[in-house]
CSV table of C-alpha atoms in Angstrom, one decimal:
chain,number,residue,atom,x,y,z
A,1015,UNK,CA,-3.8,30.5,-18.5
A,1016,UNK,CA,-1.6,33.5,-19.0
A,1017,UNK,CA,0.2,35.1,-21.9
A,1018,UNK,CA,3.0,37.5,-21.2
A,1019,UNK,CA,4.0,40.4,-23.5
A,1020,UNK,CA,7.6,41.4,-22.6
A,1021,UNK,CA,9.1,44.7,-23.7
A,1022,UNK,CA,12.6,46.2,-23.6
A,1023,UNK,CA,14.0,49.7,-23.9
A,1024,UNK,CA,11.2,51.6,-25.5
A,1025,UNK,CA,8.8,48.7,-25.0
A,1026,UNK,CA,6.7,48.2,-21.9
A,1027,UNK,CA,5.8,45.0,-20.1
A,1028,UNK,CA,2.3,43.7,-19.7
A,1029,UNK,CA,0.4,40.5,-19.0
A,1030,UNK,CA,-2.9,39.5,-20.5
A,1031,UNK,CA,-5.1,36.7,-19.3
A,1032,UNK,CA,-6.0,34.1,-21.9
A,1033,UNK,CA,-4.7,36.0,-25.0
A,1034,UNK,CA,-3.8,32.6,-26.5
A,1035,UNK,CA,-7.4,31.7,-26.2
A,1036,UNK,CA,-9.2,34.8,-27.4
A,1037,UNK,CA,-9.9,33.8,-30.9
A,1038,UNK,CA,-9.0,31.5,-33.7
A,1039,UNK,CA,-10.4,29.0,-36.2
A,1040,UNK,CA,-9.4,26.5,-38.9
A,1041,UNK,CA,-8.2,27.8,-42.2
A,1042,UNK,CA,-10.9,25.8,-44.0
A,1043,UNK,CA,-12.8,28.9,-45.2
A,1044,UNK,CA,-10.0,31.4,-45.8
A,1045,UNK,CA,-10.9,35.0,-45.0
A,1046,UNK,CA,-14.4,34.0,-43.9
A,1047,UNK,CA,-12.9,32.5,-40.7
A,1048,UNK,CA,-11.6,36.0,-39.7
A,1049,UNK,CA,-15.0,37.5,-40.5
A,1050,UNK,CA,-16.5,35.0,-38.2
A,1051,UNK,CA,-14.7,36.7,-35.4
A,1052,UNK,CA,-15.7,40.2,-36.5
A,1053,UNK,CA,-12.4,41.2,-38.2
A,1054,UNK,CA,-12.7,44.0,-40.7
A,1055,UNK,CA,-10.5,44.3,-43.9
A,1056,UNK,CA,-7.8,46.2,-42.0
A,1057,UNK,CA,-7.6,43.5,-39.3
A,1058,UNK,CA,-7.7,40.7,-41.8
A,1059,UNK,CA,-4.8,42.3,-43.7
A,1060,UNK,CA,-2.8,42.6,-40.5
A,1061,UNK,CA,-3.6,38.9,-39.7
A,1062,UNK,CA,-2.1,37.9,-43.1
A,1063,UNK,CA,1.0,40.0,-42.4
A,1064,UNK,CA,1.5,38.4,-39.0
A,1065,UNK,CA,1.0,34.9,-40.5
A,1066,UNK,CA,3.5,35.6,-43.3
A,1067,UNK,CA,6.0,37.0,-40.8
A,1068,UNK,CA,5.8,33.9,-38.6
A,1069,UNK,CA,5.9,31.5,-41.5
A,1070,UNK,CA,9.1,33.1,-42.7
A,1071,UNK,CA,10.7,33.0,-39.2
A,1072,UNK,CA,11.3,36.7,-39.3
A,1073,UNK,CA,13.3,37.7,-36.2
A,1074,UNK,CA,13.5,41.5,-36.7
A,1075,UNK,CA,10.9,44.1,-35.8
A,1076,UNK,CA,8.0,44.4,-38.3
A,1077,UNK,CA,6.4,47.8,-38.9
A,1078,UNK,CA,2.7,47.7,-38.5
A,1079,UNK,CA,2.1,51.4,-37.9
A,1080,UNK,CA,-0.2,51.7,-40.9
A,1081,UNK,CA,-2.7,49.4,-39.4
A,1082,UNK,CA,-3.3,51.8,-36.5
A,1083,UNK,CA,-4.3,49.1,-34.1
A,1084,UNK,CA,-4.5,49.2,-30.3
A,1085,UNK,CA,-2.9,46.8,-27.9
A,1086,UNK,CA,-6.2,44.9,-27.4
A,1087,UNK,CA,-6.8,44.7,-31.2
A,1088,UNK,CA,-3.3,43.4,-31.8
A,1089,UNK,CA,-3.5,40.7,-29.1
A,1090,UNK,CA,-6.8,39.4,-30.5
A,1091,UNK,CA,-5.5,39.3,-34.1
A,1092,UNK,CA,-2.2,37.7,-33.0
A,1093,UNK,CA,-4.1,35.0,-31.0
A,1094,UNK,CA,-6.4,34.4,-34.0
A,1095,UNK,CA,-3.4,33.7,-36.2
A,1096,UNK,CA,-1.8,31.4,-33.7
A,1097,UNK,CA,-4.9,29.3,-33.3
A,1098,UNK,CA,-5.6,29.4,-37.0
A,1099,UNK,CA,-2.3,27.8,-37.9
A,1100,UNK,CA,-1.3,24.7,-35.9
A,1101,UNK,CA,1.9,24.5,-37.9
A,1102,UNK,CA,3.2,27.6,-36.2
A,1103,UNK,CA,4.3,25.4,-33.3
A,1104,UNK,CA,7.7,27.1,-33.1
A,1105,UNK,CA,6.3,30.5,-32.3
A,1106,UNK,CA,6.2,31.5,-28.7
A,1107,UNK,CA,2.6,32.4,-28.2
A,1108,UNK,CA,3.3,33.6,-24.6
A,1109,UNK,CA,5.6,36.5,-25.6
A,1110,UNK,CA,6.0,39.1,-28.3
A,1111,UNK,CA,7.8,42.4,-28.1
A,1112,UNK,CA,5.9,45.6,-29.0
A,1113,UNK,CA,6.8,49.2,-29.5
A,1114,UNK,CA,4.3,52.1,-29.3
A,1115,UNK,CA,3.9,55.5,-30.9
A,1116,UNK,CA,1.6,56.3,-28.1
A,1117,UNK,CA,0.1,54.2,-25.4
A,1118,UNK,CA,-2.8,53.5,-27.7
A,1119,UNK,CA,-1.3,52.3,-31.0
A,1120,UNK,CA,1.4,49.8,-31.8
A,1121,UNK,CA,4.2,50.8,-34.2
A,1122,UNK,CA,6.1,47.5,-34.4
A,1123,UNK,CA,6.1,43.9,-33.2
A,1124,UNK,CA,8.8,41.4,-32.9
A,1125,UNK,CA,7.9,37.7,-32.6
A,1126,UNK,CA,9.8,35.3,-30.3
A,1127,UNK,CA,10.4,31.6,-31.0
A,1128,UNK,CA,10.8,28.3,-29.2
A,1129,UNK,CA,13.8,27.3,-31.3
A,1130,UNK,CA,16.3,28.7,-33.8
A,1131,UNK,CA,15.7,28.6,-37.5
A,1132,UNK,CA,18.2,25.7,-37.8
A,1133,UNK,CA,16.4,23.7,-35.2
A,1134,UNK,CA,13.1,24.0,-37.0
A,1135,UNK,CA,13.6,21.0,-39.3
A,1136,UNK,CA,14.1,18.7,-36.3
A,1137,UNK,CA,10.9,19.9,-34.7
A,1138,UNK,CA,9.0,19.4,-38.0
A,1139,UNK,CA,10.4,15.9,-38.4
A,1140,UNK,CA,9.2,14.9,-35.0
A,1141,UNK,CA,5.7,16.2,-35.8
A,1142,UNK,CA,5.6,14.5,-39.2
A,1143,UNK,CA,6.7,11.2,-37.6
A,1144,UNK,CA,3.7,11.3,-35.2
A,1145,UNK,CA,1.4,12.6,-38.0
A,1146,UNK,CA,2.3,9.7,-40.3
A,1147,UNK,CA,1.8,7.2,-37.5
A,1148,UNK,CA,-1.7,8.5,-36.9
A,1149,UNK,CA,-2.7,9.1,-40.6
A,1150,UNK,CA,-1.6,5.6,-41.5
A,1151,UNK,CA,-4.6,4.2,-39.6
A,1152,UNK,CA,-7.2,6.4,-41.4
A,1153,UNK,CA,-9.3,4.5,-43.9
A,1154,UNK,CA,-10.5,6.5,-47.0
A,1155,UNK,CA,-13.9,4.8,-46.8
A,1156,UNK,CA,-14.6,6.1,-43.3
A,1157,UNK,CA,-17.3,8.6,-42.7
A,1158,UNK,CA,-16.3,12.0,-41.2
A,1159,UNK,CA,-17.6,10.9,-37.8
A,1160,UNK,CA,-15.4,7.8,-37.9
A,1161,UNK,CA,-12.4,9.9,-38.7
A,1162,UNK,CA,-13.2,12.3,-35.9
A,1163,UNK,CA,-13.7,9.4,-33.4
A,1164,UNK,CA,-10.3,7.9,-34.5
A,1165,UNK,CA,-8.4,11.2,-34.2
A,1166,UNK,CA,-10.1,11.9,-30.8
A,1167,UNK,CA,-9.0,8.6,-29.3
A,1168,UNK,CA,-5.5,8.7,-30.8
A,1169,UNK,CA,-4.8,12.1,-29.3
A,1170,UNK,CA,-6.4,11.4,-25.9
A,1171,UNK,CA,-4.4,8.2,-25.6
A,1172,UNK,CA,-1.1,9.9,-26.7
A,1173,UNK,CA,-1.2,13.2,-24.8
A,1174,UNK,CA,-1.0,13.6,-21.1
A,1175,UNK,CA,-2.3,16.8,-19.5
A,1176,UNK,CA,0.5,19.1,-18.4
A,1177,UNK,CA,0.2,20.3,-14.8
A,1178,UNK,CA,3.5,22.1,-14.6
A,1179,UNK,CA,4.3,25.8,-14.1
A,1180,UNK,CA,6.1,26.6,-17.4
A,1181,UNK,CA,3.6,29.0,-19.1
A,1182,UNK,CA,5.4,28.5,-22.4
A,1183,UNK,CA,4.9,24.7,-22.5
A,1184,UNK,CA,2.1,22.7,-23.9
A,1185,UNK,CA,0.6,25.3,-26.2
A,1186,UNK,CA,1.5,23.9,-29.5
A,1187,UNK,CA,1.4,20.7,-31.5
A,1188,UNK,CA,5.1,20.0,-31.0
A,1189,UNK,CA,4.7,19.6,-27.3
A,1190,UNK,CA,1.5,17.6,-27.8
A,1191,UNK,CA,2.9,15.3,-30.5
A,1192,UNK,CA,6.6,14.9,-29.9
A,1193,UNK,CA,6.6,15.3,-26.1
A,1194,UNK,CA,3.1,13.8,-25.5
A,1195,UNK,CA,2.2,16.5,-23.0
A,1196,UNK,CA,0.1,19.6,-23.3
A,1197,UNK,CA,-2.5,21.9,-21.8
A,1198,UNK,CA,-5.8,22.4,-23.6
A,1199,UNK,CA,-4.3,24.6,-26.3
A,1200,UNK,CA,-2.1,21.8,-27.5
A,1201,UNK,CA,-5.0,19.3,-27.5
A,1202,UNK,CA,-7.2,21.7,-29.5
A,1203,UNK,CA,-4.5,22.7,-32.0
A,1204,UNK,CA,-3.6,19.0,-32.4
A,1205,UNK,CA,-7.1,18.1,-33.3
A,1206,UNK,CA,-7.4,21.0,-35.6
A,1207,UNK,CA,-4.2,19.9,-37.3
A,1208,UNK,CA,-5.6,16.6,-38.2
A,1209,UNK,CA,-9.0,17.9,-39.2
A,1210,UNK,CA,-7.3,20.3,-41.6
A,1211,UNK,CA,-5.4,17.3,-43.1
A,1212,UNK,CA,-8.7,15.3,-43.4
A,1213,UNK,CA,-10.6,18.3,-44.9
A,1214,UNK,CA,-13.2,18.4,-42.1
A,1215,UNK,CA,-14.3,21.9,-41.1
A,1216,UNK,CA,-13.0,22.7,-37.6
A,1217,UNK,CA,-12.9,25.8,-35.4
A,1218,UNK,CA,-11.5,26.6,-32.0
A,1219,UNK,CA,-13.9,27.9,-29.3
A,1220,UNK,CA,-12.9,29.5,-26.0
A,1221,UNK,CA,-13.8,30.7,-22.6
A,1222,UNK,CA,-11.3,32.9,-20.6
A,1223,UNK,CA,-9.6,29.8,-19.2
A,1224,UNK,CA,-10.3,26.9,-21.7
A,1225,UNK,CA,-10.2,26.0,-25.4
A,1226,UNK,CA,-11.8,23.2,-27.3
A,1227,UNK,CA,-13.0,22.4,-30.9
A,1228,UNK,CA,-16.1,22.4,-33.0
A,1229,UNK,CA,-16.4,20.4,-36.2
A,1230,UNK,CA,-18.9,20.3,-39.0
A,1231,UNK,CA,-20.5,16.9,-39.9
A,1232,UNK,CA,-23.1,16.8,-42.6
A,1233,UNK,CA,-23.7,20.5,-42.3
A,1234,UNK,CA,-24.2,20.5,-38.6
A,1235,UNK,CA,-21.7,21.8,-36.0
A,1236,UNK,CA,-20.8,19.9,-32.9
A,1237,UNK,CA,-18.4,20.3,-29.9
A,1238,UNK,CA,-15.4,18.2,-29.3
A,1239,UNK,CA,-13.3,18.5,-26.2
A,1240,UNK,CA,-10.4,16.0,-26.0
A,1241,UNK,CA,-8.9,17.7,-22.9
A,1242,UNK,CA,-12.0,16.9,-20.9
A,1243,UNK,CA,-12.2,13.4,-22.4
A,1244,UNK,CA,-8.6,12.6,-21.5
A,1245,UNK,CA,-8.2,10.9,-18.1
A,1246,UNK,CA,-5.3,12.3,-16.0
A,1247,UNK,CA,-6.2,10.1,-13.0
A,1248,UNK,CA,-6.1,6.5,-14.1
A,1249,UNK,CA,-4.5,5.0,-17.2
A,1250,UNK,CA,-3.2,6.3,-20.5
A,1251,UNK,CA,-5.8,4.3,-22.4
A,1252,UNK,CA,-8.7,5.6,-20.3
A,1253,UNK,CA,-10.4,7.8,-22.8
A,1254,UNK,CA,-13.9,9.2,-22.1
A,1255,UNK,CA,-16.3,10.2,-24.9
A,1256,UNK,CA,-18.7,12.5,-23.1
A,1257,UNK,CA,-17.5,15.6,-25.1
A,1258,UNK,CA,-17.4,14.0,-28.5
A,1259,UNK,CA,-19.7,15.5,-31.2
A,1260,UNK,CA,-22.1,17.1,-28.6
A,1261,UNK,CA,-24.5,20.0,-28.9
A,1262,UNK,CA,-24.1,23.2,-26.9
A,1263,UNK,CA,-26.9,22.1,-24.6
A,1264,UNK,CA,-25.2,18.9,-23.8
A,1265,UNK,CA,-21.8,20.6,-23.2
A,1266,UNK,CA,-23.2,23.2,-20.9
A,1267,UNK,CA,-25.9,21.4,-19.1
A,1268,UNK,CA,-24.5,17.8,-18.9
A,1269,UNK,CA,-20.7,18.3,-19.1
A,1270,UNK,CA,-20.4,21.5,-17.2
A,1271,UNK,CA,-18.8,23.6,-19.9
A,1272,UNK,CA,-19.2,27.4,-19.8
A,1273,UNK,CA,-20.7,28.9,-23.0
A,1274,UNK,CA,-18.0,29.7,-25.5
A,1275,UNK,CA,-17.2,33.4,-26.2
A,1276,UNK,CA,-17.7,32.9,-30.0
A,1277,UNK,CA,-19.0,29.7,-31.5
A,1278,UNK,CA,-20.9,28.2,-34.3
A,1279,UNK,CA,-24.5,27.2,-33.7
A,1280,UNK,CA,-24.6,23.7,-32.4
A,1281,UNK,CA,-28.2,22.7,-31.6
A,1282,UNK,CA,-28.2,19.2,-33.2
A,1283,UNK,CA,-28.2,16.3,-30.7
A,1284,UNK,CA,-27.8,13.4,-33.2
A,1285,UNK,CA,-24.8,12.0,-31.5
A,1286,UNK,CA,-25.9,12.6,-27.9
A,1287,UNK,CA,-26.4,8.9,-27.2
A,1288,UNK,CA,-23.9,7.5,-29.7
A,1289,UNK,CA,-22.3,4.1,-28.8
A,1290,UNK,CA,-19.0,5.7,-27.9
A,1291,UNK,CA,-20.6,7.5,-24.9
A,1292,UNK,CA,-20.8,4.1,-23.2
A,1293,UNK,CA,-17.0,3.5,-23.3
A,1294,UNK,CA,-14.1,4.8,-21.3
A,1295,UNK,CA,-11.5,2.9,-23.4
A,1296,UNK,CA,-9.8,3.6,-26.7
A,1297,UNK,CA,-12.2,2.4,-29.4
A,1298,UNK,CA,-10.4,0.2,-32.0
A,1299,UNK,CA,-11.2,-0.4,-35.6
A,1300,UNK,CA,-10.8,-3.8,-37.4
A,1301,UNK,CA,-12.2,-5.0,-40.7
A,1302,UNK,CA,-15.3,-2.8,-40.8
A,1303,UNK,CA,-16.2,-2.8,-37.1
A,1304,UNK,CA,-15.4,-0.6,-34.2
A,1305,UNK,CA,-14.7,-2.5,-31.0
A,1306,UNK,CA,-15.3,-1.1,-27.6
A,1307,UNK,CA,-15.7,-2.1,-24.0
A,1308,UNK,CA,-18.3,-0.9,-21.5
A,1309,UNK,CA,-19.9,-2.2,-18.3
A,1310,UNK,CA,-21.4,-5.1,-20.2
A,1311,UNK,CA,-18.2,-6.3,-21.9
A,1312,UNK,CA,-16.7,-6.3,-25.3
A,1313,UNK,CA,-18.9,-4.9,-28.1
A,1314,UNK,CA,-18.6,-4.1,-31.7
A,1315,UNK,CA,-20.4,-1.4,-33.7
A,1316,UNK,CA,-21.1,-0.9,-37.4
A,1317,UNK,CA,-21.4,2.6,-38.8
A,1318,UNK,CA,-22.9,1.0,-42.0
A,1319,UNK,CA,-25.8,-0.6,-40.2
A,1320,UNK,CA,-25.9,1.5,-37.0
A,1321,UNK,CA,-26.1,-1.7,-34.9
A,1322,UNK,CA,-24.1,-2.7,-31.8
A,1323,UNK,CA,-23.5,-6.3,-30.7
A,1324,UNK,CA,-22.2,-7.7,-27.4
A,1325,UNK,CA,-19.4,-10.1,-28.2
A,1326,UNK,CA,-18.4,-11.2,-24.7
A,1327,UNK,CA,-19.9,-10.4,-21.3
A,1328,UNK,CA,-17.8,-9.2,-18.4
A,1329,UNK,CA,-19.5,-9.0,-15.0
A,1330,UNK,CA,-16.4,-7.7,-13.1
A,1331,UNK,CA,-16.2,-4.5,-11.1
A,1332,UNK,CA,-13.0,-2.5,-10.4
A,1333,UNK,CA,-12.4,-1.4,-6.9
A,1334,UNK,CA,-11.5,2.3,-6.2
A,1335,UNK,CA,-11.0,1.6,-2.5
A,1336,UNK,CA,-11.5,-1.0,0.1
A,1337,UNK,CA,-15.3,-0.6,0.1
A,1338,UNK,CA,-16.0,1.3,-3.1
A,1339,UNK,CA,-16.0,0.5,-6.8
A,1340,UNK,CA,-15.4,2.6,-10.0
A,1341,UNK,CA,-18.5,3.4,-11.9
A,1342,UNK,CA,-16.8,2.6,-15.2
A,1343,UNK,CA,-15.3,-0.5,-16.7
A,1344,UNK,CA,-11.5,-0.8,-16.9
A,1345,UNK,CA,-11.6,-3.4,-19.6
A,1346,UNK,CA,-9.3,-2.0,-22.3
A,1347,UNK,CA,-8.8,-3.1,-26.0
A,1348,UNK,CA,-5.8,-3.7,-28.3
A,1349,UNK,CA,-5.5,-4.9,-31.8
A,1350,UNK,CA,-3.1,-7.4,-33.3
A,1351,UNK,CA,-3.6,-9.2,-36.6
A,1352,UNK,CA,-7.2,-10.3,-36.9
A,1353,UNK,CA,-7.7,-10.3,-33.1
A,1354,UNK,CA,-9.0,-7.9,-30.5
A,1355,UNK,CA,-7.4,-8.3,-27.1
A,1356,UNK,CA,-9.3,-7.2,-24.0
A,1357,UNK,CA,-9.3,-7.8,-20.3
A,1358,UNK,CA,-11.5,-8.5,-17.3
A,1359,UNK,CA,-10.4,-7.6,-13.8
A,1360,UNK,CA,-8.2,-10.7,-13.6
A,1361,UNK,CA,-7.9,-12.2,-17.1
A,1362,UNK,CA,-6.7,-11.2,-20.6
A,1363,UNK,CA,-8.8,-12.5,-23.6
A,1364,UNK,CA,-8.5,-12.6,-27.4
A,1365,UNK,CA,-11.4,-12.3,-29.8
A,1366,UNK,CA,-10.5,-13.9,-33.1
A,1367,UNK,CA,-12.6,-12.0,-35.6
A,1368,UNK,CA,-12.0,-14.5,-38.4
A,1369,UNK,CA,-13.4,-17.4,-36.3
A,1370,UNK,CA,-15.8,-15.3,-34.2
A,1371,UNK,CA,-14.4,-17.0,-31.0
A,1372,UNK,CA,-13.1,-15.7,-27.7
A,1373,UNK,CA,-10.1,-17.3,-26.1
A,1374,UNK,CA,-8.6,-17.0,-22.7
A,1375,UNK,CA,-5.0,-15.8,-23.1
A,1376,UNK,CA,-3.6,-15.3,-19.7
A,1377,UNK,CA,-4.5,-15.0,-16.0
A,1378,UNK,CA,-1.7,-13.4,-14.0
A,1379,UNK,CA,-1.1,-14.1,-10.4
A,1380,UNK,CA,-2.7,-11.2,-8.5
A,1381,UNK,CA,-2.4,-10.4,-4.8
A,1382,UNK,CA,-3.4,-7.8,-2.3
A,1383,UNK,CA,-6.5,-6.6,-4.1
A,1384,UNK,CA,-4.7,-6.3,-7.4
A,1385,UNK,CA,-6.7,-6.1,-10.6
A,1386,UNK,CA,-5.9,-5.6,-14.3
A,1387,UNK,CA,-6.5,-1.9,-15.2
A,1388,UNK,CA,-4.9,-1.5,-18.6
A,1389,UNK,CA,-3.5,-3.4,-21.7
A,1390,UNK,CA,-1.8,-2.3,-24.8
A,1391,UNK,CA,0.5,-3.7,-27.5
A,1392,UNK,CA,4.2,-2.8,-27.9
A,1393,UNK,CA,5.9,-4.6,-30.7
A,1394,UNK,CA,5.4,-8.3,-30.3
A,1395,UNK,CA,4.3,-8.0,-26.7
A,1396,UNK,CA,1.1,-7.3,-24.9
A,1397,UNK,CA,1.7,-5.1,-21.9
A,1398,UNK,CA,-0.8,-5.0,-19.0
A,1399,UNK,CA,-0.9,-2.9,-15.9
A,1400,UNK,CA,-2.0,-4.2,-12.5
A,1401,UNK,CA,-2.7,-2.4,-9.3
A,1402,UNK,CA,-5.2,-1.5,-6.7
A,1403,UNK,CA,-7.8,1.2,-6.5
A,1404,UNK,CA,-5.4,3.7,-5.0
A,1405,UNK,CA,-2.7,2.9,-7.5
A,1406,UNK,CA,-4.4,1.5,-10.6
A,1407,UNK,CA,-1.3,0.8,-12.6
A,1408,UNK,CA,1.4,0.2,-10.0
A,1409,UNK,CA,3.1,-2.6,-11.9
A,1410,UNK,CA,3.5,-3.3,-15.7
A,1411,UNK,CA,4.1,-6.7,-17.0
A,1412,UNK,CA,4.2,-8.2,-20.5
A,1413,UNK,CA,3.5,-11.4,-22.4
A,1414,UNK,CA,4.6,-12.4,-25.8
A,1415,UNK,CA,1.9,-12.4,-28.5
A,1416,UNK,CA,1.3,-15.5,-30.6
A,1417,UNK,CA,0.6,-15.2,-34.3
A,1418,UNK,CA,-3.1,-14.7,-34.9
């Protein structure tokens, strides 16, 4: 990823690789978060000025000559602020104008924005709409790991990874929430946004070309990378959990991550084999249980007892080609009323949690190697996607839900 600093008249143009990724962390610990990245009092003071400038939508040049910072120092501090404050979605993190007294020290900076001040309310309303829809599903009795799992799956199911060429796009929560498309910066800031709302300590960690999160659960730090867990190849509701609450060893050795430039110590492997690692589907909550599918079928898990139970066996395989099969299950889950809906390769089922019974709902006519690859609920309808290995969701159909 690239971040471009553009200058005019007495400014000069420059480009810096991964400035948006160089530093940053959640505001959960105030000034301590800046100290974590080695900022001294002078740099912390400048960070506060930058934050205040951006929050107040200042469009004029701001004099920062008294801080006597170099270009490299400024870019690190500016990036730290941008990644420390997900609500600064309207600030263009790819550009800022700078003026110099010499080639070494910056005299003034002028931020640039994605919108006008008068358009800001509309952006905030779109973010708040998505935020309320997500937060409405959070239960106060949940443990922190349950809240983290829920937010992880909500964001992975909602956001599609952006592969376009616009370097300004996908690096803020507006693009991630309102547009549903983002690069890793938007995923990370989006997760941090909800962790801040839920009061769960969260920081951003980076390599030169990637960013993800770390969260603190019961005094231990763990890695969370929604970008890597989000499928861009199959269906929207294909959500992996390999990078959810993992140790550094697991992330680097098993998941192929590079070691983060600056990170909290994460040597605890308590969640290394958690039930969610078995599932490539959005995991749904209903009446005290978390429901998920894996290669065995539909399961439920209780955080209270720590026990998993197989509800219904599915022996199907999903074909990725004429003579090859996917190594994962494409049975997906959806919730309506007191029921969990799920699918095999050719049938949609309903598990009535109040009666503890599974019912066959619908078997569509399939041809030419078609299989069911996805289901989700939209209003009073259950939508399902069918296709073949080369085009997993070629066609979408829907059936009307009955009261359950």
